[in-house]
Structures are given as structure tokens and as C-alpha cells.
Short mmCIF file of N, CA and C in Angstrom, two decimals:
data_model
loop_
_atom_site.label_atom_id
_atom_site.label_comp_id
_atom_site.label_asym_id
_atom_site.label_seq_id
_atom_site.Cartn_x
_atom_site.Cartn_y
_atom_site.Cartn_z
N MET A 98 136.65 164.75 76.87
CA MET A 98 136.24 164.39 75.49
C MET A 98 135.12 165.35 75.09
N ARG A 99 135.25 165.93 73.93
CA ARG A 99 134.26 166.85 73.41
C ARG A 99 133.20 166.08 72.65
N LEU A 100 131.98 166.59 72.76
CA LEU A 100 130.87 165.99 72.04
C LEU A 100 130.80 166.56 70.63
N LYS A 101 130.40 165.73 69.72
CA LYS A 101 130.16 166.20 68.35
C LYS A 101 128.84 167.00 68.33
N ARG A 102 128.63 167.76 67.30
CA ARG A 102 127.45 168.62 67.29
C ARG A 102 126.17 167.81 67.20
N TRP A 103 126.22 166.55 66.68
CA TRP A 103 125.01 165.73 66.58
C TRP A 103 124.79 164.86 67.82
N GLU A 104 125.79 164.83 68.74
CA GLU A 104 125.66 164.02 69.93
C GLU A 104 125.03 164.83 71.07
N SER A 105 124.30 164.14 71.90
CA SER A 105 123.75 164.81 73.10
C SER A 105 124.37 164.16 74.33
N PRO A 106 124.53 164.91 75.38
CA PRO A 106 125.16 164.32 76.56
C PRO A 106 124.27 163.24 77.18
N ARG A 107 124.89 162.19 77.67
CA ARG A 107 124.13 161.10 78.32
C ARG A 107 123.69 161.55 79.72
N LYS A 108 122.57 161.08 80.11
CA LYS A 108 122.06 161.38 81.45
C LYS A 108 122.91 160.63 82.49
N GLN A 109 123.17 161.31 83.61
CA GLN A 109 123.93 160.70 84.68
C GLN A 109 123.13 159.57 85.28
N GLY A 110 123.80 158.44 85.52
CA GLY A 110 123.15 157.29 86.12
C GLY A 110 122.28 156.49 85.20
N ARG A 111 122.30 156.78 83.90
CA ARG A 111 121.45 156.08 82.98
C ARG A 111 121.90 154.65 82.81
N ASN A 112 123.23 154.51 82.75
CA ASN A 112 123.79 153.18 82.52
C ASN A 112 124.98 153.00 83.47
N ASP A 113 124.80 152.19 84.48
CA ASP A 113 125.82 152.04 85.47
C ASP A 113 126.94 151.14 84.99
N LYS A 114 126.58 150.22 84.09
CA LYS A 114 127.61 149.30 83.59
C LYS A 114 128.39 150.00 82.47
N GLY A 115 129.68 149.92 82.54
CA GLY A 115 130.47 150.52 81.50
C GLY A 115 131.89 150.62 81.96
N LYS A 116 132.65 151.45 81.31
CA LYS A 116 134.06 151.63 81.68
C LYS A 116 134.17 152.33 83.03
N GLY A 117 135.29 152.10 83.65
CA GLY A 117 135.54 152.80 84.90
C GLY A 117 135.32 151.95 86.15
N GLY A 118 135.72 150.68 86.10
CA GLY A 118 135.66 149.85 87.31
C GLY A 118 134.29 149.34 87.67
N ALA A 119 133.43 149.16 86.70
CA ALA A 119 132.08 148.66 86.98
C ALA A 119 132.12 147.26 87.52
N ALA A 120 133.04 146.44 86.98
CA ALA A 120 133.10 145.05 87.44
C ALA A 120 133.49 144.99 88.90
N ARG A 121 134.46 145.84 89.27
CA ARG A 121 134.89 145.88 90.66
C ARG A 121 133.74 146.33 91.57
N LYS A 122 133.01 147.33 91.09
CA LYS A 122 131.85 147.81 91.86
C LYS A 122 130.84 146.70 92.08
N ARG A 123 130.59 145.90 91.04
CA ARG A 123 129.65 144.76 91.19
C ARG A 123 130.19 143.74 92.16
N GLN A 124 131.50 143.48 92.11
CA GLN A 124 132.10 142.55 93.06
C GLN A 124 131.93 143.01 94.49
N LEU A 125 132.19 144.28 94.75
CA LEU A 125 132.07 144.78 96.10
C LEU A 125 130.61 144.75 96.57
N LYS A 126 129.71 145.04 95.66
CA LYS A 126 128.28 145.00 96.02
C LYS A 126 127.86 143.57 96.42
N LYS A 127 128.32 142.60 95.65
CA LYS A 127 128.02 141.19 95.92
C LYS A 127 128.64 140.76 97.24
N GLN A 128 129.88 141.20 97.49
CA GLN A 128 130.60 140.83 98.74
C GLN A 128 129.86 141.38 99.93
N GLN A 129 129.41 142.64 99.87
CA GLN A 129 128.68 143.23 100.97
C GLN A 129 127.36 142.51 101.21
N GLN A 130 126.71 142.12 100.12
CA GLN A 130 125.44 141.39 100.24
C GLN A 130 125.66 140.05 100.94
N MET A 131 126.71 139.33 100.57
CA MET A 131 127.00 138.05 101.20
C MET A 131 127.35 138.22 102.69
N LEU A 132 128.13 139.23 102.98
CA LEU A 132 128.47 139.48 104.40
C LEU A 132 127.24 139.82 105.24
N ARG A 133 126.34 140.59 104.69
CA ARG A 133 125.09 140.91 105.44
C ARG A 133 124.28 139.64 105.65
N LYS A 134 124.24 138.76 104.62
CA LYS A 134 123.47 137.53 104.72
C LYS A 134 124.07 136.63 105.81
N ARG A 135 125.38 136.47 105.82
CA ARG A 135 126.06 135.65 106.82
C ARG A 135 125.82 136.19 108.23
N LEU A 136 125.93 137.49 108.35
CA LEU A 136 125.71 138.14 109.67
C LEU A 136 124.30 137.90 110.17
N LYS A 137 123.34 138.00 109.27
CA LYS A 137 121.94 137.78 109.64
C LYS A 137 121.72 136.33 110.08
N GLU A 138 122.31 135.36 109.34
CA GLU A 138 122.17 133.95 109.69
C GLU A 138 122.83 133.64 111.03
N LYS A 139 123.98 134.23 111.24
CA LYS A 139 124.71 133.97 112.50
C LYS A 139 123.93 134.54 113.68
N SER A 140 123.38 135.69 113.49
CA SER A 140 122.60 136.31 114.62
C SER A 140 121.37 135.48 114.92
N LYS A 141 120.75 134.88 113.88
CA LYS A 141 119.60 134.01 114.15
C LYS A 141 120.02 132.78 114.93
N GLU A 142 121.19 132.18 114.59
CA GLU A 142 121.70 131.00 115.30
C GLU A 142 122.00 131.36 116.76
N ASP A 143 122.63 132.51 116.93
CA ASP A 143 123.00 132.92 118.31
C ASP A 143 121.75 133.18 119.16
N ASN A 144 120.73 133.76 118.56
CA ASN A 144 119.47 133.99 119.31
C ASN A 144 118.83 132.68 119.70
N GLY A 145 118.88 131.70 118.82
CA GLY A 145 118.33 130.38 119.13
C GLY A 145 119.09 129.70 120.26
N LYS A 146 120.39 129.81 120.26
CA LYS A 146 121.23 129.21 121.31
C LYS A 146 120.96 129.89 122.65
N ASN A 147 120.85 131.22 122.64
CA ASN A 147 120.58 131.96 123.86
C ASN A 147 119.23 131.59 124.45
N ASN A 148 118.23 131.43 123.59
CA ASN A 148 116.92 131.07 124.10
C ASN A 148 116.95 129.68 124.72
N ARG A 149 117.60 128.75 124.09
CA ARG A 149 117.65 127.38 124.63
C ARG A 149 118.42 127.36 125.95
N GLN A 150 119.49 128.08 126.04
CA GLN A 150 120.27 128.09 127.30
C GLN A 150 119.44 128.71 128.38
N GLY A 151 118.69 129.74 128.08
CA GLY A 151 117.86 130.37 129.09
C GLY A 151 116.79 129.41 129.60
N GLU A 152 116.24 128.61 128.72
CA GLU A 152 115.22 127.66 129.15
C GLU A 152 115.84 126.63 130.09
N GLU A 153 117.03 126.14 129.79
CA GLU A 153 117.67 125.14 130.65
C GLU A 153 117.97 125.72 132.01
N LYS A 154 118.40 126.97 132.06
CA LYS A 154 118.69 127.60 133.35
C LYS A 154 117.41 127.79 134.18
N SER A 155 116.31 128.08 133.55
CA SER A 155 115.10 128.32 134.28
C SER A 155 114.46 127.04 134.82
N ILE A 156 114.83 125.87 134.33
CA ILE A 156 114.26 124.63 134.80
C ILE A 156 114.72 124.33 136.22
N PHE A 157 115.98 124.54 136.51
CA PHE A 157 116.54 124.18 137.83
C PHE A 157 115.90 124.97 138.98
N PRO A 158 115.80 126.28 138.92
CA PRO A 158 115.16 126.99 140.05
C PRO A 158 113.71 126.53 140.24
N HIS A 159 113.02 126.30 139.15
CA HIS A 159 111.65 125.85 139.21
C HIS A 159 111.55 124.49 139.93
N PHE A 160 112.44 123.61 139.56
CA PHE A 160 112.48 122.27 140.15
C PHE A 160 112.73 122.38 141.67
N PHE A 161 113.77 123.12 142.04
CA PHE A 161 114.08 123.25 143.47
C PHE A 161 112.98 123.91 144.24
N CYS A 162 112.36 124.89 143.66
CA CYS A 162 111.26 125.58 144.35
C CYS A 162 110.13 124.58 144.64
N ARG A 163 109.76 123.76 143.67
CA ARG A 163 108.69 122.79 143.88
C ARG A 163 109.12 121.73 144.86
N PHE A 164 110.37 121.35 144.86
CA PHE A 164 110.89 120.30 145.77
C PHE A 164 110.80 120.84 147.22
N PHE A 165 111.30 122.07 147.44
CA PHE A 165 111.32 122.59 148.79
C PHE A 165 109.87 122.95 149.28
N MET A 166 109.05 123.38 148.38
CA MET A 166 107.65 123.63 148.77
C MET A 166 106.99 122.33 149.17
N GLY A 167 107.31 121.25 148.51
CA GLY A 167 106.76 119.94 148.88
C GLY A 167 107.22 119.54 150.24
N LEU A 168 108.50 119.77 150.60
CA LEU A 168 109.01 119.45 151.92
C LEU A 168 108.29 120.27 153.00
N ILE A 169 108.10 121.55 152.75
CA ILE A 169 107.45 122.40 153.70
C ILE A 169 106.01 121.97 153.92
N ILE A 170 105.30 121.67 152.85
CA ILE A 170 103.91 121.23 152.97
C ILE A 170 103.85 119.90 153.73
N ASN A 171 104.75 119.00 153.40
CA ASN A 171 104.75 117.69 154.11
C ASN A 171 105.07 117.87 155.59
N ARG A 172 105.93 118.75 155.96
CA ARG A 172 106.23 118.99 157.37
C ARG A 172 105.02 119.54 158.11
N VAL A 173 104.26 120.39 157.46
CA VAL A 173 103.08 120.96 158.09
C VAL A 173 102.11 119.81 158.41
N HIS A 174 101.97 118.88 157.54
CA HIS A 174 101.05 117.76 157.75
C HIS A 174 101.60 116.78 158.81
N LEU A 175 102.94 116.73 158.95
CA LEU A 175 103.52 115.81 159.91
C LEU A 175 103.50 116.31 161.36
N ILE A 176 103.26 117.56 161.53
CA ILE A 176 103.21 118.13 162.90
C ILE A 176 101.97 117.65 163.62
N PRO A 177 102.15 117.02 164.75
CA PRO A 177 100.94 116.51 165.46
C PRO A 177 100.10 117.66 166.03
N VAL A 178 98.84 117.47 165.94
CA VAL A 178 97.89 118.48 166.43
C VAL A 178 97.35 118.00 167.76
N PHE A 179 97.54 118.79 168.81
CA PHE A 179 97.07 118.45 170.16
C PHE A 179 95.74 119.11 170.43
N LYS A 180 94.79 118.31 170.80
CA LYS A 180 93.47 118.88 171.12
C LYS A 180 93.31 118.85 172.64
N ASN A 181 92.85 119.93 173.19
CA ASN A 181 92.65 120.00 174.67
C ASN A 181 91.22 119.75 175.02
#
């Protein structure tokens, strides 16, 4: 399209909305935004689940360690001491 002598060319990027699939572009932008948001929320949930599972796993070794240490300490006290 040729410009008239009184028209000046429009600057590139001045107005993104207009003919040429602008509505589709906005749809895709919104879709990408929603997907990023869902991914971020899901990763937060997964991190929370992993942390809780790790805490549950760490309780058992700690419990057994204290239990067995208690047995060892009690045995030491149960051994008779012979004085000569």
C-alpha cells in the first residue's frame, strides 16, 4: 500500500493491536501465562510434599538410634562391677 503525500509512515511497534492476528497473539500470550502459573503452583506443591516425606523418613532412623543407644547404656549399667 502506498502512502499519500500527506501521510507519514507509522513507527514500528507503536500499536500492537490491529489487523493481522492480534487477537490470536493475545490468546497465545494469555495461554502461556496461565501455563507458567500452573507450572509454578505445581512445583510449589511438589516441593512441599517432598519436604514432608523427607521429614517422615528422618524420624524413624532417629527413633531407632535413640532406642538402641538406650539399650547399650542400660546394659553398661547392668554389668556387675567386681571389686578386689
